[in-house]
PDB file of C-alpha atoms and ligand atoms in Angstrom:
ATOM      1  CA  UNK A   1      39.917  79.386  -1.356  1.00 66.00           C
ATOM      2  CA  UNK A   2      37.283  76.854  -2.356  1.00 80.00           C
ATOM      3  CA  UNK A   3      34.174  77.044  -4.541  1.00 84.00           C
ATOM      4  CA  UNK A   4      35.976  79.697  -7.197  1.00 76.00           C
ATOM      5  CA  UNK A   5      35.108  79.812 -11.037  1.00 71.00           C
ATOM      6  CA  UNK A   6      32.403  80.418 -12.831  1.00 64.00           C
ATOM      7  CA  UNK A   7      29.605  77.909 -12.074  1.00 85.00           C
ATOM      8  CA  UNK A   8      29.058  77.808  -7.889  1.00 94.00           C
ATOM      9  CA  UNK A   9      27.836  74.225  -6.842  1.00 95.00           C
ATOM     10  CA  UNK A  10      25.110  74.882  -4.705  1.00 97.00           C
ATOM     11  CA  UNK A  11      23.806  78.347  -7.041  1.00 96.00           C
ATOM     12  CA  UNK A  12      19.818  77.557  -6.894  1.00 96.00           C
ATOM     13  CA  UNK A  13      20.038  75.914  -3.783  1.00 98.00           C
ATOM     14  CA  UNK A  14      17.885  76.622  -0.095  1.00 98.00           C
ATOM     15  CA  UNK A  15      19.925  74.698   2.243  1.00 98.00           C
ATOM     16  CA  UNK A  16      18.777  74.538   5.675  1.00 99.00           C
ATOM     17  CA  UNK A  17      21.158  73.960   8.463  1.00 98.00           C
ATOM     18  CA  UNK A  18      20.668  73.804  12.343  1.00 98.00           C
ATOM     19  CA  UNK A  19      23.531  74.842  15.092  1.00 98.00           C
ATOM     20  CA  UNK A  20      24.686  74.983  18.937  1.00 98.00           C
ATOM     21  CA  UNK A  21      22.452  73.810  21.810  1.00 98.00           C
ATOM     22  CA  UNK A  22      19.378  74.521  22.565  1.00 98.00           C
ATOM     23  CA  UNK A  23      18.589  75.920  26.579  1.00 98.00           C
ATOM     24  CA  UNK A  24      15.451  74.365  27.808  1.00 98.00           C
ATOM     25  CA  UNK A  25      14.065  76.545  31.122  1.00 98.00           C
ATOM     26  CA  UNK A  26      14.215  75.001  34.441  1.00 97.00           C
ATOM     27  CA  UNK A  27      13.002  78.499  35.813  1.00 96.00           C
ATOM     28  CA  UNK A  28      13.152  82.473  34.715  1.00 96.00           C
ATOM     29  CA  UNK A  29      16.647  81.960  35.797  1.00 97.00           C
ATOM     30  CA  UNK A  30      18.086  78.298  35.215  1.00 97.00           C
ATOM     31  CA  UNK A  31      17.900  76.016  32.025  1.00 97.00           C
ATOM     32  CA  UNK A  32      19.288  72.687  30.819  1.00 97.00           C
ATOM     33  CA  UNK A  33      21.710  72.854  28.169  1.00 95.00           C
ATOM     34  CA  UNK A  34      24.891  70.801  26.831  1.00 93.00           C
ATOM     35  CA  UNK A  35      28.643  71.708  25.666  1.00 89.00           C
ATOM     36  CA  UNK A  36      27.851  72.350  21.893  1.00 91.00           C
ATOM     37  CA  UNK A  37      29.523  75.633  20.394  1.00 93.00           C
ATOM     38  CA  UNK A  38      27.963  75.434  17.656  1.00 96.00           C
ATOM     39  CA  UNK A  39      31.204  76.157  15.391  1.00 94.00           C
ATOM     40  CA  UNK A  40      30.586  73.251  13.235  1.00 93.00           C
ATOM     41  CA  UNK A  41      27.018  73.711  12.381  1.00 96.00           C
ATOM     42  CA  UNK A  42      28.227  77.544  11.682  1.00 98.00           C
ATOM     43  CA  UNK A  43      31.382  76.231   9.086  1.00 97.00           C
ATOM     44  CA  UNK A  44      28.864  74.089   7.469  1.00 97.00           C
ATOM     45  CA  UNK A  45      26.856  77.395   6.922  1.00 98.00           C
ATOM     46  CA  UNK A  46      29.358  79.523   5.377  1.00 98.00           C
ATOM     47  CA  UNK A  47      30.711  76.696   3.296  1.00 98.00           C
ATOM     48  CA  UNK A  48      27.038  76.225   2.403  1.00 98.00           C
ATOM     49  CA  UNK A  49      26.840  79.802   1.186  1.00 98.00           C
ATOM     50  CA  UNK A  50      30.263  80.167  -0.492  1.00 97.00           C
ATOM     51  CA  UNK A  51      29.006  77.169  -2.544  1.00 97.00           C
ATOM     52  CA  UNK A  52      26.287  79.833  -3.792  1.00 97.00           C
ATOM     53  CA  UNK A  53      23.397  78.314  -2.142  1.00 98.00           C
ATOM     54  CA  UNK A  54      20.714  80.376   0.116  1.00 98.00           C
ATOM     55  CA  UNK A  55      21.139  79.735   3.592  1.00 98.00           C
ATOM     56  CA  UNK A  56      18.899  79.708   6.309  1.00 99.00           C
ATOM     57  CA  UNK A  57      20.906  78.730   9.923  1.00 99.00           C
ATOM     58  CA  UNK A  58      18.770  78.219  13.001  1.00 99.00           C
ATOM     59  CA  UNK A  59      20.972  78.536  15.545  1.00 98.00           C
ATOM     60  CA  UNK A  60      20.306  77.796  19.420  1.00 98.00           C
ATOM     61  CA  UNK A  61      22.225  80.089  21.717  1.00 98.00           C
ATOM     62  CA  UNK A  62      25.498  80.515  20.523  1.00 98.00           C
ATOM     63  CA  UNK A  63      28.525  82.869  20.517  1.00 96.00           C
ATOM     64  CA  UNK A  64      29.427  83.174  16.766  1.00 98.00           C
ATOM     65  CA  UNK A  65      29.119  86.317  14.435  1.00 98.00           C
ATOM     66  CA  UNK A  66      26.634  85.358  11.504  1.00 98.00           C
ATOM     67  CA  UNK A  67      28.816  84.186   8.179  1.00 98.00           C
ATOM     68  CA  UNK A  68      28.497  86.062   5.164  1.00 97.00           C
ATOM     69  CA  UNK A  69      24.922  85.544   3.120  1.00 97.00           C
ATOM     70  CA  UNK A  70      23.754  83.475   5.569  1.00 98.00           C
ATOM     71  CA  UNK A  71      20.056  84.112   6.792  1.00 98.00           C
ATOM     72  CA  UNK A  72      19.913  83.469  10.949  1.00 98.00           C
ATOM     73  CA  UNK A  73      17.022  82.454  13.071  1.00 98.00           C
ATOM     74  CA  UNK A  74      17.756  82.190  16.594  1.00 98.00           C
ATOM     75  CA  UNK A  75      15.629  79.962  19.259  1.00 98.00           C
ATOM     76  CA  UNK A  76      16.094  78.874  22.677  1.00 98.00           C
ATOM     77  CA  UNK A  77      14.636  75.263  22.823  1.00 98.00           C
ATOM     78  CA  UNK A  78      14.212  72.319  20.866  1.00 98.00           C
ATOM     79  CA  UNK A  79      10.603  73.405  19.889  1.00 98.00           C
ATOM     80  CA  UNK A  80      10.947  76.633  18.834  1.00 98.00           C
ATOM     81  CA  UNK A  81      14.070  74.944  17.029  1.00 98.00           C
ATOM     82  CA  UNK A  82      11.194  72.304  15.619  1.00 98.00           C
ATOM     83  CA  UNK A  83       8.845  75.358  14.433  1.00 98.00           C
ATOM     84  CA  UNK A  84      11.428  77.455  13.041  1.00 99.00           C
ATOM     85  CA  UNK A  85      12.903  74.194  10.868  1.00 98.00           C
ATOM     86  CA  UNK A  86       9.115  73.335   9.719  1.00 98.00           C
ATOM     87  CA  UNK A  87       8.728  77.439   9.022  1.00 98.00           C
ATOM     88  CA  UNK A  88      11.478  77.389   6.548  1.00 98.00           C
ATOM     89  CA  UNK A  89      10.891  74.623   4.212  1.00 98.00           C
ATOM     90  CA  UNK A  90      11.235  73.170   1.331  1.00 98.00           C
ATOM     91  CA  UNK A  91      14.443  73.048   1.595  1.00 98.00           C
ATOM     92  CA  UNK A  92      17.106  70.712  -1.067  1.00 98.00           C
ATOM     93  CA  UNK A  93      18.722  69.820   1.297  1.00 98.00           C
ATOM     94  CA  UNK A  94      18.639  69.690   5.695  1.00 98.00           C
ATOM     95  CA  UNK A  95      22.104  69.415   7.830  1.00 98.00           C
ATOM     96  CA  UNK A  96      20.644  69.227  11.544  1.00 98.00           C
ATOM     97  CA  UNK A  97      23.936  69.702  13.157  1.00 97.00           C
ATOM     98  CA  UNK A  98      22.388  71.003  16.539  1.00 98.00           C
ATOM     99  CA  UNK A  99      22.770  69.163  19.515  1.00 97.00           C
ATOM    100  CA  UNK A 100      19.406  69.142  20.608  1.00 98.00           C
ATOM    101  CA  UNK A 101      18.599  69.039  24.407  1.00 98.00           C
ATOM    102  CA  UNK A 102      17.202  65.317  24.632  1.00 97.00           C
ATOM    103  CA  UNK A 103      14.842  66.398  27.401  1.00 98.00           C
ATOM    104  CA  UNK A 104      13.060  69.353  29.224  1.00 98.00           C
ATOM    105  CA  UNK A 105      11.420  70.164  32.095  1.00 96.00           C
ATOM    106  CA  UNK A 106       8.160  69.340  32.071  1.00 96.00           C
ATOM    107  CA  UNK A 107       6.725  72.458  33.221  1.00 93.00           C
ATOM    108  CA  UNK A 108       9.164  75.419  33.525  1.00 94.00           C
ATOM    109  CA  UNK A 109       7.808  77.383  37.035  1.00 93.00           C
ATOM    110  CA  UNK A 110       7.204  80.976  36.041  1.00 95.00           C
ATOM    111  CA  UNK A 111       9.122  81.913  39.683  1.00 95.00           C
ATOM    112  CA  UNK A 112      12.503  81.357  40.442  1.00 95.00           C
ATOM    113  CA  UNK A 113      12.278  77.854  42.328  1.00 93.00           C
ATOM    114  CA  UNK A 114      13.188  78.234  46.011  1.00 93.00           C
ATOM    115  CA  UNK A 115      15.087  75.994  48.970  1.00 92.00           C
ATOM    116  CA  UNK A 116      12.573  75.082  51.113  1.00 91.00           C
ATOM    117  CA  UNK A 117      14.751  74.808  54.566  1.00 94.00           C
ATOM    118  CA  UNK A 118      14.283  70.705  54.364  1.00 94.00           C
ATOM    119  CA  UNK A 119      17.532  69.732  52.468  1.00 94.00           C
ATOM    120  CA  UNK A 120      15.881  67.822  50.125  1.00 93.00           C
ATOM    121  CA  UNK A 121      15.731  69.406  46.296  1.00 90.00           C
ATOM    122  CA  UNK A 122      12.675  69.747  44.256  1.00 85.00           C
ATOM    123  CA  UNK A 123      12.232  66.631  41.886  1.00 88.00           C
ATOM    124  CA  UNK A 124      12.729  67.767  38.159  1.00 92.00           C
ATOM    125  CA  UNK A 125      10.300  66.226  36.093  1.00 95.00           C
ATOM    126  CA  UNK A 126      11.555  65.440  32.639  1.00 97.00           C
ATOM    127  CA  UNK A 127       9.753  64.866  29.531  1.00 98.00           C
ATOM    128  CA  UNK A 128      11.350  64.366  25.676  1.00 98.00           C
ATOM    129  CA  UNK A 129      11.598  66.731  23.137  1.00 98.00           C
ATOM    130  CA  UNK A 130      10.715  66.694  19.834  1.00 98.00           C
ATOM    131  CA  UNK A 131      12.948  64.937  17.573  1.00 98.00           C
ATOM    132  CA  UNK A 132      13.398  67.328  14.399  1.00 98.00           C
ATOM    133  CA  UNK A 133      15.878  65.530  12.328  1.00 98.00           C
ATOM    134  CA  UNK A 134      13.211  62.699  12.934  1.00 98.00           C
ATOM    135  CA  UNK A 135      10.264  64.826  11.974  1.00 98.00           C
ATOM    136  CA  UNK A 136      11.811  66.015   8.574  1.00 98.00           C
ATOM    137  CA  UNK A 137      12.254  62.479   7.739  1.00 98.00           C
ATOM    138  CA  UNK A 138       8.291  61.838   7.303  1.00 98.00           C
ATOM    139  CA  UNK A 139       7.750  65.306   6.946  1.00 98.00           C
ATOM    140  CA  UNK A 140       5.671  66.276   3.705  1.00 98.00           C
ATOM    141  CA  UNK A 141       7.887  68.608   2.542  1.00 98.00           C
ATOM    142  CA  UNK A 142      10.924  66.261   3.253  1.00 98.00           C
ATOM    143  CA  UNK A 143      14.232  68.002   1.740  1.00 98.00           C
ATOM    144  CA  UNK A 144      16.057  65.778  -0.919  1.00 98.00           C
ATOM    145  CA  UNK A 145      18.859  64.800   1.089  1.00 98.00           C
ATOM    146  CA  UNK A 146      18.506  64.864   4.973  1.00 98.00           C
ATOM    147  CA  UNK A 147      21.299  64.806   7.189  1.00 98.00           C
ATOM    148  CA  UNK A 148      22.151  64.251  10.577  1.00 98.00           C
ATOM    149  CA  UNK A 149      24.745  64.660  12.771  1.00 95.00           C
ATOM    150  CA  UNK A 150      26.022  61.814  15.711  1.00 93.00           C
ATOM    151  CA  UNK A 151      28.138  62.932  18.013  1.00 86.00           C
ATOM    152  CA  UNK A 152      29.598  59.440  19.611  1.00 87.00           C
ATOM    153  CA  UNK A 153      31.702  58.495  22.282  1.00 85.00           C
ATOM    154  CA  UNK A 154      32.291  54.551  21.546  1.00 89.00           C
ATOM    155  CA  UNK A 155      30.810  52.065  19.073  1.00 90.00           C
ATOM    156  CA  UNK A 156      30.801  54.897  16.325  1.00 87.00           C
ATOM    157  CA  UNK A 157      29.680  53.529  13.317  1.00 86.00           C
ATOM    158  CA  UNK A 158      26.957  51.033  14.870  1.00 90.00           C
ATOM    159  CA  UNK A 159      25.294  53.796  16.981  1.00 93.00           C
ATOM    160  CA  UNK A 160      25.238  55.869  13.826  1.00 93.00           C
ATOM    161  CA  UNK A 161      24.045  53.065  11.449  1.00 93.00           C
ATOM    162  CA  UNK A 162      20.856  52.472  13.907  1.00 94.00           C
ATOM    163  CA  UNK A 163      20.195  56.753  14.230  1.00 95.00           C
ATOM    164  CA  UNK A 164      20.467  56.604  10.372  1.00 95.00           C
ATOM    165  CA  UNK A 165      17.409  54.211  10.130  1.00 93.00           C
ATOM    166  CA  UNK A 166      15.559  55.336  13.048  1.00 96.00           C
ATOM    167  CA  UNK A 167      15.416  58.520  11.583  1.00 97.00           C
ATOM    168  CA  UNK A 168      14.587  58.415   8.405  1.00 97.00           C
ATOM    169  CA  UNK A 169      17.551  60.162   7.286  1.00 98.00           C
ATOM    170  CA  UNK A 170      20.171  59.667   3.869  1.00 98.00           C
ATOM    171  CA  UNK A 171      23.281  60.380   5.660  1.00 98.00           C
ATOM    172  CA  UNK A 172      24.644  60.863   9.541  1.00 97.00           C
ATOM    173  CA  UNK A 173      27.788  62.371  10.213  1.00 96.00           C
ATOM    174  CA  UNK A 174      29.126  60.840  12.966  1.00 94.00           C
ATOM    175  CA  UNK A 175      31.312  62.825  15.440  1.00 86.00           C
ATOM    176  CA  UNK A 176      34.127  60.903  17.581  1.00 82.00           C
ATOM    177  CA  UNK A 177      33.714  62.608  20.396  1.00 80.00           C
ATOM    178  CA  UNK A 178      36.621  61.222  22.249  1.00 76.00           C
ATOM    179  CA  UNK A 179      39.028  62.924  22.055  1.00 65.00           C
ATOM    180  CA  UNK A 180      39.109  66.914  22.166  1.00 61.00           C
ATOM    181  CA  UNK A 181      36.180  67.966  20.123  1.00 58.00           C
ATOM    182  CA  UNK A 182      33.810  69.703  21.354  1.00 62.00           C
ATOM    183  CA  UNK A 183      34.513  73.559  21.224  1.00 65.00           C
ATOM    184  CA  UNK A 184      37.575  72.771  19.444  1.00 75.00           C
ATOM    185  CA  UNK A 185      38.761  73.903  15.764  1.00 83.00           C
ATOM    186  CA  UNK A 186      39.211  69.869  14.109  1.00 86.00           C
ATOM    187  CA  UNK A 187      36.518  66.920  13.886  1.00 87.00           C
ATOM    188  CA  UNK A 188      36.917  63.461  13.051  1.00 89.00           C
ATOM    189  CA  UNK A 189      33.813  61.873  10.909  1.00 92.00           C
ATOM    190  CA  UNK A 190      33.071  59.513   9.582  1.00 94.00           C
ATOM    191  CA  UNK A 191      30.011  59.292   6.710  1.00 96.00           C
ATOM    192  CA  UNK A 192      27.107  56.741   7.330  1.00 95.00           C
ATOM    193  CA  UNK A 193      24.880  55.840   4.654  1.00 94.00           C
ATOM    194  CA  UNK A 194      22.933  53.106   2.884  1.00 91.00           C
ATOM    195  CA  UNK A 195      25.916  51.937   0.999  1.00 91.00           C
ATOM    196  CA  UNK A 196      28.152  51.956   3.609  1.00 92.00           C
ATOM    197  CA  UNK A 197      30.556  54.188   5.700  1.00 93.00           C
ATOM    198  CA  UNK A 198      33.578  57.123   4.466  1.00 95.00           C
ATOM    199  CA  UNK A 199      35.905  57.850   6.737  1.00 94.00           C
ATOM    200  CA  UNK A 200      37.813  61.445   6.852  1.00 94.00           C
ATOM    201  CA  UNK A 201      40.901  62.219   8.181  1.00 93.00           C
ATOM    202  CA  UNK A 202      40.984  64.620  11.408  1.00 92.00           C
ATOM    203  CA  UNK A 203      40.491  67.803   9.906  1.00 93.00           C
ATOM    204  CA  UNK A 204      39.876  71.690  10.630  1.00 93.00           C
ATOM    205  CA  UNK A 205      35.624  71.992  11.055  1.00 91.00           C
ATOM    206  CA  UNK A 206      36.312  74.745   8.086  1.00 94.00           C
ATOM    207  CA  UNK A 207      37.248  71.769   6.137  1.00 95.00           C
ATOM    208  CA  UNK A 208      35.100  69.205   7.376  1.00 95.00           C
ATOM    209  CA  UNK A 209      32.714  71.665   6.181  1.00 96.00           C
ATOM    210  CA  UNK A 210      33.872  72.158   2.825  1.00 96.00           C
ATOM    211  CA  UNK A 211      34.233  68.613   1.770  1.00 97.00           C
ATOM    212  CA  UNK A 212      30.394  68.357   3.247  1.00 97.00           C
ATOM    213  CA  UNK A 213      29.670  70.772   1.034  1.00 97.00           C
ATOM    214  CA  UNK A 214      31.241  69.582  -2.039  1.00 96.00           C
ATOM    215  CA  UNK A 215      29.570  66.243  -1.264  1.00 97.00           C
ATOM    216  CA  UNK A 216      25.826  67.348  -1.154  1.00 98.00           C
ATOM    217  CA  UNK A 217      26.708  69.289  -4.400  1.00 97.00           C
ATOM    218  CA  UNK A 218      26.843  65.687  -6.093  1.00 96.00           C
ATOM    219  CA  UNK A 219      24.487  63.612  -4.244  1.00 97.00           C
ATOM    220  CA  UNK A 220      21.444  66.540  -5.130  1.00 97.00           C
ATOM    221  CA  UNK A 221      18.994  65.934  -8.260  1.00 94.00           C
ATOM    222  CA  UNK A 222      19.782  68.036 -10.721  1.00 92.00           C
ATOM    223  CA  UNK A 223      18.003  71.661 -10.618  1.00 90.00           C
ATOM    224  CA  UNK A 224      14.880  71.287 -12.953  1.00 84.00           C
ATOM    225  CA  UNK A 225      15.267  74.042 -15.890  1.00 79.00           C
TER     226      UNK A 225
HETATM  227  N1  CTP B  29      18.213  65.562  16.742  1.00 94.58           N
HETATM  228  C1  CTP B  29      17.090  66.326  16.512  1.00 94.58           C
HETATM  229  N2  CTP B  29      16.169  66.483  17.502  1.00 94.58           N
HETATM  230  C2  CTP B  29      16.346  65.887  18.694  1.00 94.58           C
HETATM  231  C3  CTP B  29      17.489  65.099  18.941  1.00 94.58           C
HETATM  232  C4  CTP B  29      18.417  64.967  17.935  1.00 94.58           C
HETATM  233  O1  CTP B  29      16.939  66.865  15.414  1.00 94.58           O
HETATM  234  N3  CTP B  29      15.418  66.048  19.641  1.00 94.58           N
HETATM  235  C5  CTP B  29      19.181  65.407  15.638  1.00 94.58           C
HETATM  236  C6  CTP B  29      20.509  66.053  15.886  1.00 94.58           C
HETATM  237  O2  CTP B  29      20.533  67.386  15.424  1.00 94.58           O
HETATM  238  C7  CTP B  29      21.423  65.151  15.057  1.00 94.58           C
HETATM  239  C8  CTP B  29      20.767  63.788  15.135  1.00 94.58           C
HETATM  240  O3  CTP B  29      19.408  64.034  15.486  1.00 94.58           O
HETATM  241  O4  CTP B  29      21.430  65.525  13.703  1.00 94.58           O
HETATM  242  C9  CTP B  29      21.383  62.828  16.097  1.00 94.58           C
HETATM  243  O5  CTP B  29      21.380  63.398  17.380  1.00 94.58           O
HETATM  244  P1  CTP B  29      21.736  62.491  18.619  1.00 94.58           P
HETATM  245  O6  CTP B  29      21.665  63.298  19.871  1.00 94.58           O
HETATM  246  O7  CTP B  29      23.004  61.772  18.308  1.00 94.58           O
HETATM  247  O8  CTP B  29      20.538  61.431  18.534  1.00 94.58           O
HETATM  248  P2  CTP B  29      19.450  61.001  19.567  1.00 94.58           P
HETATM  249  O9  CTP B  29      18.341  60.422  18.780  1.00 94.58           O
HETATM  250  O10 CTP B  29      19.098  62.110  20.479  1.00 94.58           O
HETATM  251  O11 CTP B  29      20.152  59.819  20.350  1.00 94.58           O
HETATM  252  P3  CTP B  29      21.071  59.800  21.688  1.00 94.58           P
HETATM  253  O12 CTP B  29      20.258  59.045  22.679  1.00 94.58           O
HETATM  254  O13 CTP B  29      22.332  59.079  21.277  1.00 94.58           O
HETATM  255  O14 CTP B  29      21.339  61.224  22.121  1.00 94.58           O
HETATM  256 CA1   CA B  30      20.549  63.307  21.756  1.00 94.58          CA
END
């Protein structure tokens, strides 16, 4: 078991972590979404809250029971993800682990859209969604350390390196998706920041999570007394 003895690492902490997918309507009965399970993002949690810190997980929809002293919001899109992120800060620190839907519809039809007989499918319009890893980084009540998560198929540490500045973030976590990773039990990352890049063994999310954990413990400012 990790995080035992007296003094917890993250005791005094509000971490704030985001999780799964997020489903953005097409119609009452259709949405966009992607393959995220959301088990990462959830590890991170619990790791989060066996390090002692309070917990708040806004989770997209996902199939996962809630882990222990962890506080759950669940939203369907990216902007109710976006307004329940903004409603729970300040925050230490922010691990936006969600894989947010890039794009929705631009107007979800309040009926279930309909073949017309002529073969041809409706257009979908698309617009973007807010970018909330994005928005914390000039947010006003920007957490200490903000981190993101890259999930990558090629070029891994360049794509991560430009998300890293784009952002405005202190750390991405970037994912190599190539092989078998999403909805499966192990992760390979590697850690982008300012001073470089950590590589970590393939390893169980529960552990991925853990050594995440232990990490932020050290890179916060020390709790004012
Ligand atoms: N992210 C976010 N809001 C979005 C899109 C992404 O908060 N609308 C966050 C994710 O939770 C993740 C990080 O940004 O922590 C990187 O996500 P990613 O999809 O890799 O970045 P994008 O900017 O969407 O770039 P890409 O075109 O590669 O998808
Ligand atoms: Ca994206």
């Amino acid at each position: 078991p990790d995080f035992e003895g007296a003094e917890l690492p993250l005791k005094g902490r509000h971490i704030l972590i985001t999780a799964g997918p997020t489903h953005e309507p097409i119609d009452p009965v259709r949405y966009i979404a992607n393959r995220s399970s959301g088990k990462q993002g959830f590890a991170i949690a619990a790791a989060a809250a066996r390090a002692g810190a309070r917990v708040t997980l806004v989770a997209g929809p996902v199939h996962l029971p809630t882990p222990a002293g962890v506080d759950r919001i669940d939203v369907e899109t990216a902007r109710d993800m976006l307004a329940a992120v903004e409603g729970a800060l300040p925050a230490d620190a922010a691990i936006m682990v969600a894989a947010v839907a890039d794009w929705r519809t631009a107007d979800a039809s309040g009926q279930k859209l309909k073949k017309d007989g002529s073969g041809k499918p409706a257009p979908l319009a698309l617009v973007e969604n807010p970018d909330i890893l994005g928005t914390l980084g000039k947010h006003a009540q920007r957490p200490a350390l903000l981190i993101g998560f890259a999930a990558e198929t090629e070029k891994v540490a360049e794509h991560a390196q430009a998300k890293l500045a784009r952002k405005g973030a202190d750390w991405i976590i970037a994912n190599d998706v190539s092989g078998d990773v999403m909805g499966g039990d192990s992760n390979s990352v590697h850690i982008v920041t300012a001073d470089g890049i950590e590589s970590w063994e393939q390893l169980p999310k529960d552990a991925v999570a853990t050594r995440i954990m232990e990490k932020v413990a050290h890179a916060l400012p020390p709790l004012p007394h």
